Coordinates of C-alpha atoms in Angstrom, one line a residue:
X1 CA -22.3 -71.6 97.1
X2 CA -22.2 -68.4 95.8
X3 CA -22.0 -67.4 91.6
X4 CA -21.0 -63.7 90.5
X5 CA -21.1 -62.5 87.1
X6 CA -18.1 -60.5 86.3
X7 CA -19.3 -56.6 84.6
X8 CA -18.2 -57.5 80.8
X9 CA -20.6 -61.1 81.2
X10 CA -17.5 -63.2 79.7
X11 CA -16.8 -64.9 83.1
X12 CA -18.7 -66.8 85.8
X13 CA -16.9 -67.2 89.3
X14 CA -18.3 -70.0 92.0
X15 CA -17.5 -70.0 95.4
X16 CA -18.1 -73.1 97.9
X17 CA -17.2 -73.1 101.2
X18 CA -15.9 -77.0 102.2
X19 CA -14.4 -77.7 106.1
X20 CA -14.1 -73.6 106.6
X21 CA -11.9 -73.5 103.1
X22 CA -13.1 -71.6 100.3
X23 CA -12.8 -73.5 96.9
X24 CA -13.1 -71.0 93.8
X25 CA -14.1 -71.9 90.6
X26 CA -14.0 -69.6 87.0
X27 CA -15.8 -70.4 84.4
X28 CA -15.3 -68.4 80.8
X29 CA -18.7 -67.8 78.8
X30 CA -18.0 -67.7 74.9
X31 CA -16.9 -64.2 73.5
X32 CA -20.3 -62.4 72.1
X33 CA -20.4 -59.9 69.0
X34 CA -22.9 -57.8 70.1
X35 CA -23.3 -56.4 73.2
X36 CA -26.4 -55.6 75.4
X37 CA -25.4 -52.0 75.7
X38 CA -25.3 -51.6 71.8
X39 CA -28.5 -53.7 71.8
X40 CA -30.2 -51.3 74.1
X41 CA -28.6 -48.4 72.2
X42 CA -30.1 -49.9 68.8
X43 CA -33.2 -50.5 69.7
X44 CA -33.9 -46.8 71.7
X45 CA -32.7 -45.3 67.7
X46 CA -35.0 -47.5 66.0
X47 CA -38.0 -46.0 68.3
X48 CA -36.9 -42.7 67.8
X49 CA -36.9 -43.0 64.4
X50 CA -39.3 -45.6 63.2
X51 CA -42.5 -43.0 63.5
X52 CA -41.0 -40.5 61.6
X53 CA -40.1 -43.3 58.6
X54 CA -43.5 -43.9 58.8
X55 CA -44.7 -40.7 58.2
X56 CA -42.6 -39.5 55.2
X57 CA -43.5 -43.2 54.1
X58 CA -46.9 -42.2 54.3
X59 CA -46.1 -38.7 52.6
X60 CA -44.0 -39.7 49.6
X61 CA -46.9 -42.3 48.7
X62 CA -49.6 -39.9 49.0
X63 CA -47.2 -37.5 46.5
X64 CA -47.1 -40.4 44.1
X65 CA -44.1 -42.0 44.8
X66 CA -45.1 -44.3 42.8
X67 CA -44.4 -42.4 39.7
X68 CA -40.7 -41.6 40.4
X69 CA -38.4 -44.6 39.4
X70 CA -34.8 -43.1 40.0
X71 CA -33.1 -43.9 43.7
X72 CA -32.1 -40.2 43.1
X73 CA -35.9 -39.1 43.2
X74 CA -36.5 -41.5 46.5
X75 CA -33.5 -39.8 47.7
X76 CA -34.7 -36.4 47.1
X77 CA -37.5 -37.2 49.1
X78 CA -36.3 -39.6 51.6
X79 CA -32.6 -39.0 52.4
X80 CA -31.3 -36.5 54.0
X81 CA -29.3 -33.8 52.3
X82 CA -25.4 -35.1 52.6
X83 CA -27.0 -38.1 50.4
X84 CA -29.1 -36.7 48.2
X85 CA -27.2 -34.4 46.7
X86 CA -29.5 -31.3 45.0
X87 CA -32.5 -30.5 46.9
X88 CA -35.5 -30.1 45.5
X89 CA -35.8 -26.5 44.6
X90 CA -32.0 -27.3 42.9
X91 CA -33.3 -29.9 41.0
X92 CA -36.0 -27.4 39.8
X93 CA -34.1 -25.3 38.7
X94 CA -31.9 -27.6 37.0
X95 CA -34.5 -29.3 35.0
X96 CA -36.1 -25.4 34.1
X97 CA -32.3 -24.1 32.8
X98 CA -32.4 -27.7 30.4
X99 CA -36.0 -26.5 29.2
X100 CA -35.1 -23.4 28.3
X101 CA -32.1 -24.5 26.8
X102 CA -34.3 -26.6 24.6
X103 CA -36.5 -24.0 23.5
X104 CA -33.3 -22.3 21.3
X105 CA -34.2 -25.6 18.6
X106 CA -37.7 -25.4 18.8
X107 CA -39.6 -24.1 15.9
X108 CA -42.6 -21.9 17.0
X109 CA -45.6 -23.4 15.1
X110 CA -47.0 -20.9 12.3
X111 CA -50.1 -18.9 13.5
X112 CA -50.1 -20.2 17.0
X113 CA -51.8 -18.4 19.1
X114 CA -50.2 -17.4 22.6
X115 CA -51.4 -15.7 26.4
X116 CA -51.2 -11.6 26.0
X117 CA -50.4 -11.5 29.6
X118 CA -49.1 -13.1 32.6
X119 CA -52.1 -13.7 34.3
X120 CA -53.4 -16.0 30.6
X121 CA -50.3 -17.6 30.4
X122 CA -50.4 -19.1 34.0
X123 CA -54.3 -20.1 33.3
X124 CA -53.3 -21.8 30.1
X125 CA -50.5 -24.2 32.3
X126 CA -52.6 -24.8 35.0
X127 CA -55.2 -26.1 32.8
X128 CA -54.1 -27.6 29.4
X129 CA -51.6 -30.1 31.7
X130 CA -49.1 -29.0 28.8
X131 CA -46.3 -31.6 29.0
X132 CA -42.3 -30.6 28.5
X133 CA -42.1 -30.3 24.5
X134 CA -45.9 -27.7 24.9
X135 CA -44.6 -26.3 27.9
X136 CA -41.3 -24.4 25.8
X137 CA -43.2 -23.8 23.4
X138 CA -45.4 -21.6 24.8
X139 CA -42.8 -20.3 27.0
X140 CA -40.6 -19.4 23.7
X141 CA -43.5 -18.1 21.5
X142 CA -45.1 -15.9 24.5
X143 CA -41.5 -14.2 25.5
X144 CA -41.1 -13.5 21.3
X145 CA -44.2 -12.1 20.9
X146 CA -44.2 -10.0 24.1
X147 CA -41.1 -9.2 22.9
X148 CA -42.5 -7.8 19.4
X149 CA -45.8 -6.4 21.6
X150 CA -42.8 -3.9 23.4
X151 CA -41.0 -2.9 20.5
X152 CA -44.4 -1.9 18.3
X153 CA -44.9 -0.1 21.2
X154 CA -41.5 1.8 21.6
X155 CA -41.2 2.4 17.5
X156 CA -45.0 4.1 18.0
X157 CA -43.8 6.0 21.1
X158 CA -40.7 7.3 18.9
X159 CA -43.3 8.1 15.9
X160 CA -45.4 10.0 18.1
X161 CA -42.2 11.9 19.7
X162 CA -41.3 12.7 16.7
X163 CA -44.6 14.4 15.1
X164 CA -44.8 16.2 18.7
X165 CA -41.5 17.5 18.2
X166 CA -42.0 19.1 14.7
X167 CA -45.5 20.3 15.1
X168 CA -45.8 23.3 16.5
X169 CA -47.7 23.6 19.5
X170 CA -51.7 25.1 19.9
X171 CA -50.7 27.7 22.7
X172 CA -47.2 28.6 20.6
X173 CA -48.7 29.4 17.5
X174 CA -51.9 31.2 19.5
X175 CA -49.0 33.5 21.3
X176 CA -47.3 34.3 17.7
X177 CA -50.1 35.3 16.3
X178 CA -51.7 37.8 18.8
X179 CA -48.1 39.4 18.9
X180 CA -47.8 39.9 15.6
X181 CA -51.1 41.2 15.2
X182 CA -50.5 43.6 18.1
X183 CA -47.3 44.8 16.3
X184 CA -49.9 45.8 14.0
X185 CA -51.7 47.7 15.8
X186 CA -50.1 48.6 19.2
X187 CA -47.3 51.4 19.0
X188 CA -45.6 50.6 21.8
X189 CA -45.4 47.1 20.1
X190 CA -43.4 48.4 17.7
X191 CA -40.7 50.5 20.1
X192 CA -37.1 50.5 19.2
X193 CA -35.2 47.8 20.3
X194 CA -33.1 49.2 22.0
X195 CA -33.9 52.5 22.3
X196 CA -32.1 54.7 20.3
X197 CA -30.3 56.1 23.3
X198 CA -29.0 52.7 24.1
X199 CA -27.7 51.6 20.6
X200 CA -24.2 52.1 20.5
X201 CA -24.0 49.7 23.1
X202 CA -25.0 46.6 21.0
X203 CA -21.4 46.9 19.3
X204 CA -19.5 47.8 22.3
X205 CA -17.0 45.1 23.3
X206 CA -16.8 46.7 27.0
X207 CA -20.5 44.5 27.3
X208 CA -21.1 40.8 27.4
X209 CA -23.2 40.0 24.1
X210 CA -25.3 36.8 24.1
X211 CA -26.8 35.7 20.6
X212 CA -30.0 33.1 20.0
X213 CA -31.4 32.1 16.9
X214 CA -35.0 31.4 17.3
X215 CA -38.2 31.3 15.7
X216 CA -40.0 30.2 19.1
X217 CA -40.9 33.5 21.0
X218 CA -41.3 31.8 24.5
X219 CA -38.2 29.5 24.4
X220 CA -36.5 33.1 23.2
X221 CA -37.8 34.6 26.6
X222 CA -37.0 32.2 28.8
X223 CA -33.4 31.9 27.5
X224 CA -33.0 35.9 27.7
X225 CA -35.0 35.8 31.2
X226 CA -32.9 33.0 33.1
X227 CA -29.6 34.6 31.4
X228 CA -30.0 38.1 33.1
X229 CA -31.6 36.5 36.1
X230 CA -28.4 34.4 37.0
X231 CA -25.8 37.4 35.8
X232 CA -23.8 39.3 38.9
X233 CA -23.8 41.9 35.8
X234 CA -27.2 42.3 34.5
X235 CA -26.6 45.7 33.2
X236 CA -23.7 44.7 31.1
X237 CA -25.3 42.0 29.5
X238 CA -27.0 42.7 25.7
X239 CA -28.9 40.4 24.2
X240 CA -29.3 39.7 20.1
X241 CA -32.4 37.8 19.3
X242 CA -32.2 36.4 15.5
X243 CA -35.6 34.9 14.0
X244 CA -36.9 34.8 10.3
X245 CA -39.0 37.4 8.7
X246 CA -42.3 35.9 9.7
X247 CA -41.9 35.8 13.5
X248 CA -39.6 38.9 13.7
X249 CA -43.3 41.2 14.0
X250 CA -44.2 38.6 17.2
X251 CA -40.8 38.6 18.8
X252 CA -40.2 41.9 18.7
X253 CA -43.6 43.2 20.2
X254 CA -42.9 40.6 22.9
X255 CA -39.5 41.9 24.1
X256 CA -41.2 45.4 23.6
X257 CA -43.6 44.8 25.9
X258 CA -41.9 42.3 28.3
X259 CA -38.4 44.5 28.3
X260 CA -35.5 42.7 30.8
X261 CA -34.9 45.6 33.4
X262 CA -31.5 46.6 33.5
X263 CA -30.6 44.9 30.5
X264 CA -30.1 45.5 26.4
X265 CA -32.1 43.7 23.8
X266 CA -32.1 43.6 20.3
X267 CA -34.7 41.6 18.3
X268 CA -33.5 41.7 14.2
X269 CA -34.8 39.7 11.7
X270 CA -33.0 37.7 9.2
X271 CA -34.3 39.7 6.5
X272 CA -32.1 42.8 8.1
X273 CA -29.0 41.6 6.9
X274 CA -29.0 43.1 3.8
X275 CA -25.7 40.5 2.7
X276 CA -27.3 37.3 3.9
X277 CA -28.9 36.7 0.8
X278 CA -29.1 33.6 -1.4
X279 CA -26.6 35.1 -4.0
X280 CA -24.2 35.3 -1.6
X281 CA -24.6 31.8 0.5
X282 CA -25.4 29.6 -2.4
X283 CA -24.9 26.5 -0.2
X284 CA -28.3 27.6 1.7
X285 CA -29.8 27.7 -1.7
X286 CA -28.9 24.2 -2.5
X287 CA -29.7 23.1 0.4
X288 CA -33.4 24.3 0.4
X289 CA -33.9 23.9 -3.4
X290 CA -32.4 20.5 -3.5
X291 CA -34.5 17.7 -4.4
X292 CA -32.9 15.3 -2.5
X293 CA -32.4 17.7 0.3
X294 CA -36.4 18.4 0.4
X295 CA -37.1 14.9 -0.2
X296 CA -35.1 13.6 2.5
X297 CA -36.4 16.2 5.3
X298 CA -40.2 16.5 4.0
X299 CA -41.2 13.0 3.0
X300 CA -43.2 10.6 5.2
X301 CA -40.8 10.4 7.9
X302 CA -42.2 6.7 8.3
X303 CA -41.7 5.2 4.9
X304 CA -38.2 6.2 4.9
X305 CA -37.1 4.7 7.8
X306 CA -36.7 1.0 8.8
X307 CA -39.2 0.1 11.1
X308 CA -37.3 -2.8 12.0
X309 CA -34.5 -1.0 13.7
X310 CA -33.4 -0.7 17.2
X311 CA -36.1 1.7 18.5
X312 CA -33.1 4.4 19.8
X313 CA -31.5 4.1 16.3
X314 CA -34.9 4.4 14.8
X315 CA -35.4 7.6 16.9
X316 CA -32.1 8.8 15.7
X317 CA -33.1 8.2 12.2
X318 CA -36.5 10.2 12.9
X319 CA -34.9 13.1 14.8
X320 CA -32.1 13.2 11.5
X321 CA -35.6 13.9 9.0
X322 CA -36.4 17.1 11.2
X323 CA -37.0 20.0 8.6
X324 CA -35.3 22.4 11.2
X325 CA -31.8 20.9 9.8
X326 CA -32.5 22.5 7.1
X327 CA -33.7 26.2 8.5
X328 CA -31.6 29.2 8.0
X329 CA -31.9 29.8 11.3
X330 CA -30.5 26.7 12.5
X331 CA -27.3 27.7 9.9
X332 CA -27.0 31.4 11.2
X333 CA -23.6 30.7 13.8
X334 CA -21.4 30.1 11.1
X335 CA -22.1 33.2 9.5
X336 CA -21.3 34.8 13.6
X337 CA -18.3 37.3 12.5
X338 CA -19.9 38.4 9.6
X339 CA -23.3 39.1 11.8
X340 CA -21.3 41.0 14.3
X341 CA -18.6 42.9 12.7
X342 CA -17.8 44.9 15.7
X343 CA -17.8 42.3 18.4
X344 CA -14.4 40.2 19.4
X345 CA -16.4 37.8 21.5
X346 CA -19.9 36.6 21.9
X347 CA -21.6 33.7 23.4
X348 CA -23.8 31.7 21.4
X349 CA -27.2 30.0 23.1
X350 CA -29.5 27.4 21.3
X351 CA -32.9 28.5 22.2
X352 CA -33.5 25.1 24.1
X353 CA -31.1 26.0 27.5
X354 CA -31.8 27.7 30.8
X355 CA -29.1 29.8 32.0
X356 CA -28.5 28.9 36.2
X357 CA -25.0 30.7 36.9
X358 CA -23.2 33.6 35.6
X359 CA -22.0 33.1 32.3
X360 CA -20.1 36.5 32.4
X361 CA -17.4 34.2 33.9
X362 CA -16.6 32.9 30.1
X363 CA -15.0 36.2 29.1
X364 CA -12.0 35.7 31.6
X365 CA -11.7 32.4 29.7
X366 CA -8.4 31.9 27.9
X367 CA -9.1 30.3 25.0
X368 CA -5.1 29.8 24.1
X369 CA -5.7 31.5 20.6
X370 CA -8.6 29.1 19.4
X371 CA -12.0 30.1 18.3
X372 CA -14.6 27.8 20.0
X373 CA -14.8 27.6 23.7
X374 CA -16.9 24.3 24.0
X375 CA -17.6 21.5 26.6
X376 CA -16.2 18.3 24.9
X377 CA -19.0 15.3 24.8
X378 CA -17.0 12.0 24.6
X379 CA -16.4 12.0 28.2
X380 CA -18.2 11.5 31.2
X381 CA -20.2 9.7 33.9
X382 CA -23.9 9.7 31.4
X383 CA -22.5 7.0 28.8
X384 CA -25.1 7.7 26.8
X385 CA -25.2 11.2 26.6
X386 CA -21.4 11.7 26.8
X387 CA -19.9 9.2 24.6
X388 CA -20.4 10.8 21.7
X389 CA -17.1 10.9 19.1
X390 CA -16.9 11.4 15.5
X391 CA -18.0 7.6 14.5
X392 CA -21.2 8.8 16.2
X393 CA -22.0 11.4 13.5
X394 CA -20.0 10.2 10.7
X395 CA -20.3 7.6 7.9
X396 CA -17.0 6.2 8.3
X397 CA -17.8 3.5 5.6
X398 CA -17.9 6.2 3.1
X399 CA -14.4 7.5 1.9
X400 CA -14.7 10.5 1.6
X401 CA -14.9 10.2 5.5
X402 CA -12.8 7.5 6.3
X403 CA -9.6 9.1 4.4
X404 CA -10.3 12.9 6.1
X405 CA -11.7 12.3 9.5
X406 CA -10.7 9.8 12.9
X407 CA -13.5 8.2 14.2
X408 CA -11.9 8.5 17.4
X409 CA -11.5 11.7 17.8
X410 CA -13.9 13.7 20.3
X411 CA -16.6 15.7 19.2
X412 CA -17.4 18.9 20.9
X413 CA -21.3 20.2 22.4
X414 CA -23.2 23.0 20.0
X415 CA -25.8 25.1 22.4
X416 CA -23.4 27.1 24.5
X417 CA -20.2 28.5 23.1
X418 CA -17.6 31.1 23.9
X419 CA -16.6 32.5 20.4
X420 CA -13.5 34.5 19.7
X421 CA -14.8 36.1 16.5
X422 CA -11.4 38.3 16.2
X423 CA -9.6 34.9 16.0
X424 CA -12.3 33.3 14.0
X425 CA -12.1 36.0 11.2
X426 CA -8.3 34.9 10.5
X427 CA -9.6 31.5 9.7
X428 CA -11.3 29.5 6.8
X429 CA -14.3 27.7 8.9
X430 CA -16.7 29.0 6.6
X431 CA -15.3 28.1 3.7
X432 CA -14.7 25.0 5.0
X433 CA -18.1 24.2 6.2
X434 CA -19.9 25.1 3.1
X435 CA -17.3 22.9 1.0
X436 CA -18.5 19.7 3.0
X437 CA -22.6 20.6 3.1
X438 CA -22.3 20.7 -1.0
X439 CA -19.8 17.4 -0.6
X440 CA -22.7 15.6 1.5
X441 CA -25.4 17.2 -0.9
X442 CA -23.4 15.7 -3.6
X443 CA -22.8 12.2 -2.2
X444 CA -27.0 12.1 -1.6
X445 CA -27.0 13.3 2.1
X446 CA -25.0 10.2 3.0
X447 CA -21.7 11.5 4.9
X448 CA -23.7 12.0 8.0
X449 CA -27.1 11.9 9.5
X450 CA -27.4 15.5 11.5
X451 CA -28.1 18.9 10.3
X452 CA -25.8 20.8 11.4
X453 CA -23.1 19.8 14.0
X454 CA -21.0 17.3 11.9
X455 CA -20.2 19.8 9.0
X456 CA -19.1 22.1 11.9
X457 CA -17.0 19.2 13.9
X458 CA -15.0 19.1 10.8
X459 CA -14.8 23.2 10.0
X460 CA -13.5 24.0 13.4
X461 CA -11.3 20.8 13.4
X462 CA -7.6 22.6 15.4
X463 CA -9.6 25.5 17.0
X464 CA -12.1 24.3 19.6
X465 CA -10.7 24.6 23.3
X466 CA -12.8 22.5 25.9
X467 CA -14.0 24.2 29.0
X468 CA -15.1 22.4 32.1
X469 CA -18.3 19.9 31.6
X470 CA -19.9 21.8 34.5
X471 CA -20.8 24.8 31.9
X472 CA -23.0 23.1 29.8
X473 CA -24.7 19.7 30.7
X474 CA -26.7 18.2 28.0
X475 CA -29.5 15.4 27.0
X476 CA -32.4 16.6 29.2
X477 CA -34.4 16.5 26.0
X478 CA -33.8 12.8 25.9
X479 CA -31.8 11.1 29.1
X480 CA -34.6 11.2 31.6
X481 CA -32.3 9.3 34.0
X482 CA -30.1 12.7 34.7
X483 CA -29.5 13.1 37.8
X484 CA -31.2 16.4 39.0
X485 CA -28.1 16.8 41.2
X486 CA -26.3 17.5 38.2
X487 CA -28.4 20.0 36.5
X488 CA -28.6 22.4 39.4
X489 CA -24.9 22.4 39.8
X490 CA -24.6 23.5 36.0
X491 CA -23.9 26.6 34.4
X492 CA -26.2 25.7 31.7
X493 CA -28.8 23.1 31.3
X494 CA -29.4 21.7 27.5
X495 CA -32.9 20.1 26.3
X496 CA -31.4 19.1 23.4
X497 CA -33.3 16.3 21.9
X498 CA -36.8 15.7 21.1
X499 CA -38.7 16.2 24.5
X500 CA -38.4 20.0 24.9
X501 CA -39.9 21.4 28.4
X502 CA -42.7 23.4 26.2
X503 CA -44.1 20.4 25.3
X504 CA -46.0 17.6 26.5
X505 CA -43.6 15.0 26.0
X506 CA -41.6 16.9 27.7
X507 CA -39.9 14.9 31.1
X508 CA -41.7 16.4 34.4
X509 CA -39.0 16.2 36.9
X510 CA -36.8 18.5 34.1
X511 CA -39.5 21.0 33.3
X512 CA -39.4 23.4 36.5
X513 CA -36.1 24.2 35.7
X514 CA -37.7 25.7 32.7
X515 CA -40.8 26.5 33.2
X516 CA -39.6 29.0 36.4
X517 CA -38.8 31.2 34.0
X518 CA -42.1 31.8 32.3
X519 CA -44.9 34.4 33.8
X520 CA -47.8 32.4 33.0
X521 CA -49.6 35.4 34.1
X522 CA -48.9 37.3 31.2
X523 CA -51.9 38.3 29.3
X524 CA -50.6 37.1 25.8
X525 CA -49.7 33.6 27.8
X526 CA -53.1 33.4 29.4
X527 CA -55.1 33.9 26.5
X528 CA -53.4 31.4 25.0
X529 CA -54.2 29.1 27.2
X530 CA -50.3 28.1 27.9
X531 CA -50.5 26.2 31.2
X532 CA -47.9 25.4 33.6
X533 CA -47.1 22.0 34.1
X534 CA -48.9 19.8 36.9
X535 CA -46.5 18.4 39.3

């Protein structure tokens, strides 16, 4: 007899062999649900597995398991990521973004004291065990009085700007001094400027005349210096240096003594006009006799200003209380034709720029019958620098403005202009300037908060032609982000602002571009112990 299994185990067959026949016999074995390939199968997963279920067993109760009694935390541990949804740096995050949401309604507790810096606040939640409700707290009340901490700090840094920027410099004052007082007493000091051979030419238009207005002897020298350096016409350039009566003995021994090869200088002081006298520009008078004008530009510059501001508006509000806005000197362009009766064009220069190309190019500029030849300043790639339109300058809430002026309309860059003085004579921008000064003296200083560019904005309103931005690049006195690219590719470079290269607030990576200029060897410059910048 012989019994075979069949391969799928459902059917037995038995074979018997009677009188040399064969008899067969089948036999069907009940239908089973599992079978012992699936068994085998089962039971090789479960020993693959079953260790590592006993670890993370092990783990998750040695984590405190214990304490977490949602199937979503047992998940987060256990499962594997298709089934429990966020992971655990997720979750993390999810349950910081509704803490932090929270702290918006807290109420920080009055005279709390909080962590002054990272390195306390992380000491104080590792050991207090601060639960949720402490933990915003301290999170909300550190950030606002870091916040406060920053601000303090930026208002003081604008206050001290500010005082650097008015004062006049140790080594500046030391170099005025020893000039004037060798004016005094060195003849060649007091040499004609120009020589008397060489006047005529300070009236004739065949020349390209540069004019600054300055009080600051080395600023003055640099500007000059850079100027003739950069010109492919250095003996066609004259140069007329305006200052006050006080520096006029210092700035005129200096070019006397330091005199720019090849080119003209003349130093006059304002005193030497004999028609630029208060009688005959009352406005000046008003505006230096004024007691609200005096108040406004001599007072405490911090107990009229809101210490609670923006720190960039409170630096505007600072830089708007500078006593210079209220100097003759910083007036004197308006009164350009008048100055030069001979000239047809000049180019004006704030004493603040350094001169990198040749500016000669200006002349061949055709200025389409307007006066001003200026780089507009409400467009460009610097949005801070170059955004700048007549809402930036005006009081548009006062009518007087609002019914005369757009506050759209672009405003125009003082420092480095082309002026068509013929064309300008034919005009009423004086008039017109002086009429709004008295209008802003009369409305209490309140129509704008600058000296001296928003009166002009509005007097040369219909006769400003722009010229390429690449003439004149501005804000180096207060962008420190310029790219330096930039300023060597310009014409003219503009320190405009309160961080002027003389000074030590000045920014470092913008100061060679000034300081190249200066011959720190000079005697007078030495002895006043005027040091070049460290690197």
């Amino acid at each position: 007899m012989q019994i075979r299994l069949s391969p799928s185990m459902r059917s037995i067959k038995i074979s018997t062999r009677s009188n040399g026949f064969i008899d067969l016999m089948k036999v069907k074995v009940a239908a089973r649900h599992i079978s012992y390939r699936t068994l085998f199968h089962t039971v090789l997963i479960l020993a693959f597995l079953l260790p590592f279920v006993f670890i993370l067993t092990a783990v998750v109760t040695l984590e405190g398991v214990n304490k977490c009694s949602s199937f979503g935390c047992l998940g987060r541990r256990l499962g594997p990521r298709f089934l429990r949804g966020l992971d655990g740096s997720e979750r993390l995050l999810g349950d910081l973004y509704s803490l932090l949401d929270r702290a918006n309604y807290v109420e920080i507790p009055v005279g709390l004291k909080f962590p002054q810096s990272y390195d306390e606040f992380v000491y104080e939640i590792k050991h207090n065990n601060y639960d949720a409700n402490t933990f915003v707290v301290m999170v909300k009340g550190t950030m606002e009085y870091m916040n406060r901490e920053v601000k303090k700090a930026r208002l003081a840094e604008q206050l001290n700007k500010h005082y650097a920027a008015t004062a006049i410099p140790k080594g500046l004052h030391c170099l005025s001094l020893r000039l004037t007082d060798e004016y005094s007493s060195n003849v060649n000091a007091r040499k004609e400027l120009p020589p008397p051979e060489l006047l005529p030419l300070i009236s004739n238009n065949s020349y390209y005349h540069f004019v600054v207005a300055t009080d600051n002897i080395l600023a003055a020298s640099v500007v000059v210096n850079s100027a003739v350096k950069a010109s492919l016409k250095p003996d066609k350039i004259v140069f007329h240096v305006i200052t006050d009566k006080k520096t006029y003995p210092a700035m005129h021994s200096w070019f006397a003594l330091n005199p720019i090869s090849s080119s003209i200088v003349e130093v006059k002081g304002v005193h030497q006009f004999n028609w630029l006298t208060r009688e005959n520009v009352p406005v000046l008078e008003a505006i230096e006799s004024h007691h609200g004008v005096r108040n406004h530009y001599h007072q405490n510059a911090v107990t009229t200003t809101n210490t609670s501001d923006n720190p960039r508006v409170f630096a505007s509000k600072l830089q708007a209380r500078s006593p210079k806005y209220i100097s003759l000197l910083n007036h004197l362009r308006i009164y350009l034709p008048e100055m030069f009766p001979s000239l047809n064009k000049i180019v004006f220069l704030d004493d603040d720029v350094v001169i990198q190309q040749d500016l000669t190019k200006l002349w061949d500029i055709d200025l389409s019958g307007m006066v001003n030849g200026a780089v507009e300043t409400c467009r460009g790639e610097d949005r801070w620098v170059m955004s700048k339109r007549f809402r930036t300058y005006f009081n548009f809430s006062h009518p007087l403005i609002a019914n005369n002026l757009d506050p759209d309309e672009c405003a125009w860059a003082y420092g480095m202009n082309i002026f068509d003085l013929k064309e300008w004579r034919k005009t009423e921008i004086r008039g017109t300037y002086h009429h709004w000064i008295k209008e802003n003296i009369n409305s209490n200083l309140t129509l704008w908060k600058l000296g001296t560019l928003p009166p002009a904005l509005i007097a040369f309103r219909g006769h400003v032609h722009p010229i390429d931005p690449s003439w004149h690049l501005l804000g180096l006195g207060y962008q420190e982000k310029t790219n330096l690219d930039s300023i060597r590719n310009s014409a003219v470079i503009h320190y405009n602002g309160q961080c002027k290269p003389w000074l030590e607030i000045g920014y470092r990576q913008f100061q060679p571009f000034w300081t190249k200029h200066v011959n720190y060897s000079n005697e007078f410059i030495k002895n006043c112990h005027i040091l070049e910048p460290e690197d």
